[in-house]
Each structure stands twice: as structure tokens, then as C-alpha cells.
Tab-separated table of C-alpha atoms in Angstrom:
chain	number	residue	atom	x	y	z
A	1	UNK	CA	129.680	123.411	104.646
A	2	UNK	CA	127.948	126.694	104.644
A	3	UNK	CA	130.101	127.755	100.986
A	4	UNK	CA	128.896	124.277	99.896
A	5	UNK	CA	124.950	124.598	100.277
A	6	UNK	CA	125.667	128.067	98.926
A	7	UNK	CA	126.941	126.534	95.886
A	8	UNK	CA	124.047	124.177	95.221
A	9	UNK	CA	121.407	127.288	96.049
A	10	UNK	CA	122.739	129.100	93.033
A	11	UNK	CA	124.044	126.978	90.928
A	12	UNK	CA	121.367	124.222	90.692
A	13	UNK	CA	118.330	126.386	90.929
A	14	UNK	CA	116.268	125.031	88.089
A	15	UNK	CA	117.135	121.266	89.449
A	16	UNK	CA	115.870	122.384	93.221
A	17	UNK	CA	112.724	124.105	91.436
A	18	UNK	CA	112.103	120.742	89.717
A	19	UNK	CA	111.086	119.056	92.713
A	20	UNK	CA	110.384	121.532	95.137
A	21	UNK	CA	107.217	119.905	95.837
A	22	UNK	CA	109.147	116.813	97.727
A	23	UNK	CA	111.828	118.361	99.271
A	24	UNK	CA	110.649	121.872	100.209
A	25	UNK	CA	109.917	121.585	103.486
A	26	UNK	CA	113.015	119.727	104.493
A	27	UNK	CA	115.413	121.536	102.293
A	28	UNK	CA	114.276	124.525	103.299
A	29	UNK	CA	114.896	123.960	107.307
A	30	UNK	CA	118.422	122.378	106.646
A	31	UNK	CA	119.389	125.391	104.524
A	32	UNK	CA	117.845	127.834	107.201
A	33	UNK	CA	119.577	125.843	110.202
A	34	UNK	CA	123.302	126.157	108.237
A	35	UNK	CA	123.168	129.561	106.429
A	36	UNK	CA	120.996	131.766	108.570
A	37	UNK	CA	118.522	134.147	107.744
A	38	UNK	CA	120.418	135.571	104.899
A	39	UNK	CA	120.733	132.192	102.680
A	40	UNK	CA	117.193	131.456	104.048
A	41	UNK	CA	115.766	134.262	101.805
A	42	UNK	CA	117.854	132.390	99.019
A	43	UNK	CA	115.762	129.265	99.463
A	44	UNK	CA	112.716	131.191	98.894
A	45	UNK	CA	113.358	129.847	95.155
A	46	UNK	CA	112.072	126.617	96.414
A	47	UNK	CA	108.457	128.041	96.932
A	48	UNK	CA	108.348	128.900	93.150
A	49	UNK	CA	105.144	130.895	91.973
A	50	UNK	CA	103.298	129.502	95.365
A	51	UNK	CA	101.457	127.200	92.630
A	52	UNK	CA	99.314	125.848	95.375
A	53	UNK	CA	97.066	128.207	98.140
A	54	UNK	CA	97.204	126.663	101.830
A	55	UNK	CA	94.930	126.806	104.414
A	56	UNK	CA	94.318	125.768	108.057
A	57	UNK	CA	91.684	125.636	109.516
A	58	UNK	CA	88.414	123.345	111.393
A	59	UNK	CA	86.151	122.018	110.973
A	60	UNK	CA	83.251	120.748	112.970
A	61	UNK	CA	83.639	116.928	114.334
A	62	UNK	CA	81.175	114.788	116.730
A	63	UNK	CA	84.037	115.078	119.678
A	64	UNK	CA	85.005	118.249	119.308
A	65	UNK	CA	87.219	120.634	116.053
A	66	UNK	CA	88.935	118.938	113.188
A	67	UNK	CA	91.925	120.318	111.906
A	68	UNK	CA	92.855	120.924	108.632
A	69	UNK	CA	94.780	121.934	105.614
A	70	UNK	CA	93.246	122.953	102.308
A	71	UNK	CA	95.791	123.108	99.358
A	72	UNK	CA	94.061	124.592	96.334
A	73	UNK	CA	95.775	125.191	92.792
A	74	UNK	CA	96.619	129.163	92.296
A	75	UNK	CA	95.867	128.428	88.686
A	76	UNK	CA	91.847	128.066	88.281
A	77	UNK	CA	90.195	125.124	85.916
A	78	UNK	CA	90.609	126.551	82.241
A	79	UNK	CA	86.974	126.734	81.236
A	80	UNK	CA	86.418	128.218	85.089
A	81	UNK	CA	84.547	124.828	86.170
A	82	UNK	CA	84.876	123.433	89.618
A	83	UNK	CA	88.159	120.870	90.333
A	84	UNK	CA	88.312	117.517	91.814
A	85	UNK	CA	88.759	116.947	95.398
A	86	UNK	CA	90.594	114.983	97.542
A	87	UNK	CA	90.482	113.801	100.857
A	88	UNK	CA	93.561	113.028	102.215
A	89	UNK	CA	94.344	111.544	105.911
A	90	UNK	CA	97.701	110.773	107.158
A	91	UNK	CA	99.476	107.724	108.370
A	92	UNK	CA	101.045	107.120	112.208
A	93	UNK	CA	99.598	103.812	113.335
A	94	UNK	CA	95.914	105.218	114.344
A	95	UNK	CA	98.506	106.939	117.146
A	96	UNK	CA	100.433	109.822	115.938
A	97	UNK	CA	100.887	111.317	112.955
A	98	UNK	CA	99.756	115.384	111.748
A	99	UNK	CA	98.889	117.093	108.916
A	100	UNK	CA	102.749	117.916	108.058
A	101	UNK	CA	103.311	114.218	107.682
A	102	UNK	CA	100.826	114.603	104.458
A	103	UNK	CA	101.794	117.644	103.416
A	104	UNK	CA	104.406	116.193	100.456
A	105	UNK	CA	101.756	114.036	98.671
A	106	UNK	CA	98.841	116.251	99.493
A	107	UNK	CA	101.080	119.440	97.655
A	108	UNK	CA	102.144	117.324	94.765
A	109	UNK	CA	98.403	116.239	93.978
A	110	UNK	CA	97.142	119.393	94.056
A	111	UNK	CA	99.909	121.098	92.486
A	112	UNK	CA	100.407	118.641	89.607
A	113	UNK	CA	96.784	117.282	89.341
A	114	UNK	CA	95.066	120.027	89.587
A	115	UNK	CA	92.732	118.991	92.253
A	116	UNK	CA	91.523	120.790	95.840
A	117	UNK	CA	93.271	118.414	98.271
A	118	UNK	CA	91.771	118.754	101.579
A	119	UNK	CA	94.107	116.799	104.382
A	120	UNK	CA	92.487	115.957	107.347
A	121	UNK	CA	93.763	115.410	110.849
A	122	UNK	CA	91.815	113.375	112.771
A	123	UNK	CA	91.289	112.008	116.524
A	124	UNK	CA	94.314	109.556	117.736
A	125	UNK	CA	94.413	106.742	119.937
A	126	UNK	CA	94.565	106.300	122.971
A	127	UNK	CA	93.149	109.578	124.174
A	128	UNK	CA	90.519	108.642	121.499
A	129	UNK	CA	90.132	105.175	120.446
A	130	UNK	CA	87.780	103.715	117.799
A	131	UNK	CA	85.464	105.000	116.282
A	132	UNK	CA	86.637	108.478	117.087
A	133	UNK	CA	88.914	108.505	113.940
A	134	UNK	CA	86.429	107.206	111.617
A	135	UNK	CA	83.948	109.317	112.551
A	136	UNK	CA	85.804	112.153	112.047
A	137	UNK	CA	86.636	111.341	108.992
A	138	UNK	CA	83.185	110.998	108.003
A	139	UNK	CA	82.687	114.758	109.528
A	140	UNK	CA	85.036	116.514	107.354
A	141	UNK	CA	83.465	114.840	104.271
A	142	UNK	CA	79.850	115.826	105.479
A	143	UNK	CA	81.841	119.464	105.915
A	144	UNK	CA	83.716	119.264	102.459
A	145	UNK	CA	79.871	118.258	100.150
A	146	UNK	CA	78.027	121.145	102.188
A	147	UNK	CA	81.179	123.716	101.597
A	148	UNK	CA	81.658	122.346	98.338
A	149	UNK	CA	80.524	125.892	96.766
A	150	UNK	CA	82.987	127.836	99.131
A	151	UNK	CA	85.841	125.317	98.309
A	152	UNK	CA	84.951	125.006	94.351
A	153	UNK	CA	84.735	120.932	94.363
A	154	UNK	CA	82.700	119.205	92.014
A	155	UNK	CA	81.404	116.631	94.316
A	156	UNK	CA	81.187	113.958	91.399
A	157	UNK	CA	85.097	113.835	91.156
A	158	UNK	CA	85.116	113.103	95.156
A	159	UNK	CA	88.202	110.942	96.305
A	160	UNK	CA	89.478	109.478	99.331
A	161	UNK	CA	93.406	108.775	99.943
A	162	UNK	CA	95.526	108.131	102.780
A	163	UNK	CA	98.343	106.221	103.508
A	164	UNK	CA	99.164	103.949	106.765
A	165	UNK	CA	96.625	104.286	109.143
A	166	UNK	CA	95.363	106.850	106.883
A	167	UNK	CA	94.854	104.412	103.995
A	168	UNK	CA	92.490	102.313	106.659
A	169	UNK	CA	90.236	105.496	107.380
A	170	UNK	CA	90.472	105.821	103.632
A	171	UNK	CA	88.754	102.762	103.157
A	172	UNK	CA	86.363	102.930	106.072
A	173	UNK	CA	85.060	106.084	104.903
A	174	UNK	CA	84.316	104.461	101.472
A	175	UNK	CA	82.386	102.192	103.270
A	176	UNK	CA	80.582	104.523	105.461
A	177	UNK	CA	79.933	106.258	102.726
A	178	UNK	CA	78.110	103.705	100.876
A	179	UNK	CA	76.151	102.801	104.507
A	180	UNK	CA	75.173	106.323	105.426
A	181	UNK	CA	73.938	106.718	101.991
A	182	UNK	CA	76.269	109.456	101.469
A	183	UNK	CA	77.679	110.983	98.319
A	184	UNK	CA	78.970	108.668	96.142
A	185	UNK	CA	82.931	108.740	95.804
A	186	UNK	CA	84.203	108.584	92.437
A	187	UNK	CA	87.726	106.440	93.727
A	188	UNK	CA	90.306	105.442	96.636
A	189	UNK	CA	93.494	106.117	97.109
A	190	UNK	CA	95.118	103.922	99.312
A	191	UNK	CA	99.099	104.047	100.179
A	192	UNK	CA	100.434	100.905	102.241
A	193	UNK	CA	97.200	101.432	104.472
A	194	UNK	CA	96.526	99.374	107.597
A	195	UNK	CA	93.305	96.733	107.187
A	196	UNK	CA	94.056	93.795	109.263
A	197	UNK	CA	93.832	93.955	113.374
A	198	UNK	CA	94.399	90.692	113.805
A	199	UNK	CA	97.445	90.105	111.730
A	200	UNK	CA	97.055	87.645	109.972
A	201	UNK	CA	98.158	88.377	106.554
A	202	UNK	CA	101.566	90.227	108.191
A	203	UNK	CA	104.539	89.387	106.913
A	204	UNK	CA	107.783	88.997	108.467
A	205	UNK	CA	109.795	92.207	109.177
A	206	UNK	CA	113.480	90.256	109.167
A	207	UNK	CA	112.814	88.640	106.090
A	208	UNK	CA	112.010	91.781	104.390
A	209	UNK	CA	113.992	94.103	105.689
A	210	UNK	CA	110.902	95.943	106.861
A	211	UNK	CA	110.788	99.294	109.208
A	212	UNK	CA	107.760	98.680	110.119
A	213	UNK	CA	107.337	95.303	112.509
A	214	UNK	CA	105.104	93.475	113.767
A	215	UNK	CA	105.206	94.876	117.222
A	216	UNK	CA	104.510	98.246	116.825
A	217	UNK	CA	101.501	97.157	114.810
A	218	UNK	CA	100.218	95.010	117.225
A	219	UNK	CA	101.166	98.268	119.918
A	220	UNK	CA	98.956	100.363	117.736
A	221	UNK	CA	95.712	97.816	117.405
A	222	UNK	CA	96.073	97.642	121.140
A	223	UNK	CA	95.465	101.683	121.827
A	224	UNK	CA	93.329	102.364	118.956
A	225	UNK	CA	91.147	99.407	119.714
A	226	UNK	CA	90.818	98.622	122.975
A	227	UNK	CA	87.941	96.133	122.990
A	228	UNK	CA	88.601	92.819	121.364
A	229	UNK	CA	85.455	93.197	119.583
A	230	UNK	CA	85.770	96.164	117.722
A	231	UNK	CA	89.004	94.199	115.813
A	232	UNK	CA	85.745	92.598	113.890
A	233	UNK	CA	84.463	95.708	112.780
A	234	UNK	CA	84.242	96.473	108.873
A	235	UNK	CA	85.128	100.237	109.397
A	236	UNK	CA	88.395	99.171	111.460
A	237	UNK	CA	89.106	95.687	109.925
A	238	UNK	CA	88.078	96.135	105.990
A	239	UNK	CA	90.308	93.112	105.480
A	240	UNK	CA	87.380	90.926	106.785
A	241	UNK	CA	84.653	92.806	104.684
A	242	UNK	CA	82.747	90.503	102.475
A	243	UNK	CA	80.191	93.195	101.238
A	244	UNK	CA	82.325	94.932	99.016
A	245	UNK	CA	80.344	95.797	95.464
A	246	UNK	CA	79.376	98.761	94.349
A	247	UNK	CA	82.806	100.693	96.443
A	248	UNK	CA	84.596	103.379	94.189
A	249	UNK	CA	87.264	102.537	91.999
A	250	UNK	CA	90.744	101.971	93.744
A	251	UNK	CA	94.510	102.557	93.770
A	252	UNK	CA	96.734	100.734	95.952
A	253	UNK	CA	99.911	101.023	96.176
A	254	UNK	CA	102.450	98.733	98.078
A	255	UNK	CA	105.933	98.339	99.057
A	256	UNK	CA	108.380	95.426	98.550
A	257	UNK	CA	110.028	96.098	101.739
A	258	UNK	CA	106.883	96.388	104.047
A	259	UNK	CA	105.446	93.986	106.228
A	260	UNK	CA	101.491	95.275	105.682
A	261	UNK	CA	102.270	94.133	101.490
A	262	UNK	CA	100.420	91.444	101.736
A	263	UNK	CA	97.049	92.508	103.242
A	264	UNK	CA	96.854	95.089	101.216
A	265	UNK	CA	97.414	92.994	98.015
A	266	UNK	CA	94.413	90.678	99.554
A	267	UNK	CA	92.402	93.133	100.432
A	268	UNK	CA	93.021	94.735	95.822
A	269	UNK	CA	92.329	90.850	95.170
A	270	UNK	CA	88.998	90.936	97.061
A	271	UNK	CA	87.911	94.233	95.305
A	272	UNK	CA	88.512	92.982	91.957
A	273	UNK	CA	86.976	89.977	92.932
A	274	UNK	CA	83.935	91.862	93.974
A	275	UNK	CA	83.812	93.746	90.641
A	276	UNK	CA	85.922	97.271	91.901
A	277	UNK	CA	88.051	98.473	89.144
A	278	UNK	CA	90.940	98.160	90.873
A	279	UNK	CA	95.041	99.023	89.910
A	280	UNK	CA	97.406	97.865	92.085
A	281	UNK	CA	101.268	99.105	91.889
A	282	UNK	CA	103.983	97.279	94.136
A	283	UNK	CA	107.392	99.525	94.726
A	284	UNK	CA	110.403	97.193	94.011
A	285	UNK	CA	113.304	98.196	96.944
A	286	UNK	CA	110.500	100.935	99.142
A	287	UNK	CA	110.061	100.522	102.613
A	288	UNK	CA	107.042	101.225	104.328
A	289	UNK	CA	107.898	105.000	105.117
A	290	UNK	CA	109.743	106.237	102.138
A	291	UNK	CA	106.479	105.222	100.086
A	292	UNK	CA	103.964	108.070	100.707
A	293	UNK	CA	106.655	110.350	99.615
A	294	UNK	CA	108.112	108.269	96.934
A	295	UNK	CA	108.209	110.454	93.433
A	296	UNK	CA	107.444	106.719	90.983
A	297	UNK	CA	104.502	106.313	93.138
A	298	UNK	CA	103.172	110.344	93.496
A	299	UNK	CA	103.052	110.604	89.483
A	300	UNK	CA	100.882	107.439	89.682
A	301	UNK	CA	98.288	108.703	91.493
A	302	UNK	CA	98.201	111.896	89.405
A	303	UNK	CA	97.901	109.623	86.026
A	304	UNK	CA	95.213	106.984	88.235
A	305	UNK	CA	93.447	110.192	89.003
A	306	UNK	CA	93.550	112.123	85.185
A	307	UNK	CA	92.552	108.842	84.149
A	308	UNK	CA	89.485	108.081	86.100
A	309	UNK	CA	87.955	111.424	86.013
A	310	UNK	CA	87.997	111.192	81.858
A	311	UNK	CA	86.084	108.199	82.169
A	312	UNK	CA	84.109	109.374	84.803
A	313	UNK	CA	83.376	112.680	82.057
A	314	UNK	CA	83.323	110.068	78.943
A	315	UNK	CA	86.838	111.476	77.513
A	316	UNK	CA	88.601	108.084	77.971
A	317	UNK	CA	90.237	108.724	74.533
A	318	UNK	CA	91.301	112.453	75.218
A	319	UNK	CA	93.226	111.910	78.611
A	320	UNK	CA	95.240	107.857	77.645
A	321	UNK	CA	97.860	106.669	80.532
A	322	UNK	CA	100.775	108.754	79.411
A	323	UNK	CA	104.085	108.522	81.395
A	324	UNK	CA	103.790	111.329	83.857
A	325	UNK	CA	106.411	113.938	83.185
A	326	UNK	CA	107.094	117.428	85.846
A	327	UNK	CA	108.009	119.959	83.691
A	328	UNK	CA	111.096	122.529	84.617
A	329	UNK	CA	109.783	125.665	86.394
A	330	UNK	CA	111.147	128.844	85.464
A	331	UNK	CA	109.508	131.273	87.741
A	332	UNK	CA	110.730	132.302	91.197
């Protein structure tokens, strides 16, 4: 086994530097864990030219720190001009869940979009229930617009993304946002996200051969909101929103084999009917956990995301939809 893995290491270098980005973290503990320290220095090849900067760190929230990671491009913006950010908050159900769990799509935007990705780990149920997560999700974008300087954002290319539970604090803080009178974002993000307490858009785990069932949704709602009133509230049931003009642009993506599908197709069908420019992209054969790391979808949001900021900068006609392709690396 060990001669095997050995094999692949040098043989298949430039293949394993393709997509580094996905399968860094995990290759690189599987080839540490079966070769030792010597092979591990081997899989440094994985880390290529460290094309992204990482930092941890917190941030100031209303119950206390907020952890979390900044990923910034090594390579500045070509004309030395501020980059886009990106919010990013991770899934788990509201009840678990860490900033490792976003580190594959938060590495691959920043790396390959050439955006400051700034992933955010916010409070969890039950310890602390609604709003706790919201509202700290609201705090590290108050922290991001009055750091923008030290960070080098351009606050007009502002986006929010998560995916899961994430992709529901996504969309509250869009909302929140818009209440608060806050910067204005320039899109969403959101990756199978969570919108619907009470259920009833869910489909039916059996039928679609769904990881994700019905009961440990319904086990999440229950910790992160305790109070049967709070499943009525617009910044943890967006599903039920009706006020939804004038909310950023949004990209949702969805998978066939996922029982939240449907609510979050509702919830694209009640943007666009409320004006949103909206693009929605469903994942033939994806379950609900292989999608925030699923390569189809991650060169999606890169293309959603060169796309919107041309329009946002009037350049619709330099930067068309283009099939997204990662280019070989050939540096260590």
C-alpha cells in the first residue's frame, strides 16, 4: 500500500496539482497517516505556490469572539485595485459544523476567482439558539466594511455564500442587510441552504435516495429554534418572506438527491418572481453533502461571480459565460 501511494505521489504529480484545491486537505492526511513523515514532505507538491494566504483569526461578535479564516489570493489585482469579497458560512444543521468544513469551496473561490474569501464561524445551537447565528453573521460583515482597507475589499463587489445551514444565514444576512440599512451586497451565493422550519416543501428522503432526512432536520429546527415562534421569523424562515425586492442578485444551487431541493427551488421561484436576477443550477446524481465540494458546481460560482461583477463594472461584453477551465500548475 505504502509502494502504491508512492507511485501515484511521483508519477501523477501534475494530475494531483490539478486539483489540489479539492483534495488537499484529505489527500494530504491519508498520505501522512500511510507513508510517514518522509512521504509527507512528498505531498508538499499538493500545496503548489501557496496561491492563496490564510488566516485565523476574530473578530468581535454581540455574544462574545467570532472565529475566522481569511483566504486571500498571493497574486494581487493586475492594475493593483482592491478584489471582491466573499462571505462565506458553513453548513451543519444550525448545530455543528467549523470553518474546515468550508475550507474546499472557500480555497477554490479565492484561488480561482480571485476574490478575498472571508469564512465565518458562527454561534451553534443549542448552547446558542436563534438569533445568535444571525447576528453574528451580521457582526463579521459590520467587521469586514470597517476593515475593508486592512483586508483590500472593494465593498461594491460584497457577496454572501454559504451552504446548508450556512446558505440560510446567507440569506438572512441579505435581508438584514437591506433592514439595517447596511451596505448593499452586490449577490448571494446559496448551496442547498436550509429556509423552511416548518417543512413543508421537504421532500421525501427514501424516494430520493437522500442523506439528509427529514429527522435530523426537524432535530436541528428543534435546538436552533426553540420557541415555536421564532419558526415565523424572516431571518430564520426566508421561505415565508414575501418582501423580497430590491435583494442582491442570486445563485442557487441544488441537488437531485437532496431532500431540501425543493424549498430551495421555491424559494429561486419567489426571487425571480420578485424581480432578483436569479440563476438556479440543479446537480443531476449529488447528494446533499457531496454538493458544497462538488468541482461542476465550484466552477459555477466562479463564472456566476466573473460574470456579475462585469456587469456590476459595465464590462458585460469583456467577461461572456465561458466554460470554466483550471489550468495545469507547474510550480511546486
Amino acid at each position: 500500500m505504502k509502494n502504491f501511494l508512492a507511485l501515484i505521489v511521483l508519477n501523477y504529480r501534475t494530475v494531483l496539482l490539478d486539483y489540489r484545491c479539492l483534495f488537499e486537505s484529505l489527500l494530504w492526511r491519508t498520505i501522512r497517516f500511510n507513508l510517514g513523515q518522509v512521504a509527507s514532505a512528498q505531498a508538499h507538491i499538493m500545496q503548489g505556490s501557496h496561491s492563496v494566504n490564510i488566516r485565523n483569526f476574530f473578530v468581535p461578535g454581540p455574544l462574545g469572539r467570532i472565529p475566522v479564516r481569511l483566504y486571500q489570493p498571493a497574486r494581487e489585482a493586475a492594475d493593483g485595485s482592491r478584489l471582491p469579497l466573499v462571505m462565506y458560512f458553513h453548513g451543519g444543521g444550525y448545530v455543528s459544523g467549523s470553518l474546515d468544513d468550508a475550507d474546499t469551496p472557500a480555497r477554490f473561490i479565492a484561488q480561482h476567482g480571485q476574490a478575498v474569501v472571508l469564512s465565518v464561524g458562527y454561534a451553534l445551537a443549542p448552547a446558542k439558539p436563534f438569533p445568535a447565528a444571525p447576528e453574528d453573521a451580521f457582526a463579521a460583515a459590520t467587521w469586514a466594511c470597517k476593515h475593508a482597507d486592512e483586508i483590500g475589499v472593494d465593498l461594491d463587489r460584497m457577496v454572501v455564500a454559504g451552504d446548508d445551514a450556512g446558505g440560510g444565514l446567507a440569506v438572512a444576512l441579505t435581508l438584514m442587510t437591506r433592514d439595517r440599512c447596511g451596505k448593499p451586497l452586490a449577490a448571494q451565493i446559496l448551496i442547498s441552504p436550509m429556509l423552511d422550519p416548518s417543512m413543508r416543501m421537504i421532500g421525501d428522503a427514501g424516494r430520493l435516495q437522500s442523506d439528509l432526512t427529514v429527522e435530523k432536520c426537524a432535530a436541528s429546527y428543534r435546538q436552533y429554534l426553540p420557541q415555536t415562534m421564532q419558526r415565523l421569523h424572516p431571518y430564520a424562515a426566508p421561505l415565508e418572506v414575501s418582501r423580497l425586492a430590491g435583494l442582491p442578485a442570486a445563485f442557487i444551487a441544488t441537488a437531485e438527491r437532496d431532500v431540501l431541493c425543493p424549498e430551495a427551488e421555491k424559494y429561486a421561484s419567489s426571487l425571480i418572481r420578485a424581480g432578483v436576477p436569479t440563476q438556479v443550477s440543479r446537480f443531476a446524481g449529488i447528494t446533499h453533502g457531496a454538493l458544497s465540494t462538488h468541482l461542476p458546481l465550484l466552477k459555477e460560482i466562479v463564472n456566476f461571480l466573473r460574470c456579475r461583477f462585469a456587469s456590476l463594472q459595465g464590462n458585460d461584453d469583456q467577461h461572456p459565460y465561458l466554460p470554466f477551465k483550471l489550468n495545469p500548475s507547474t510550480a511546486l
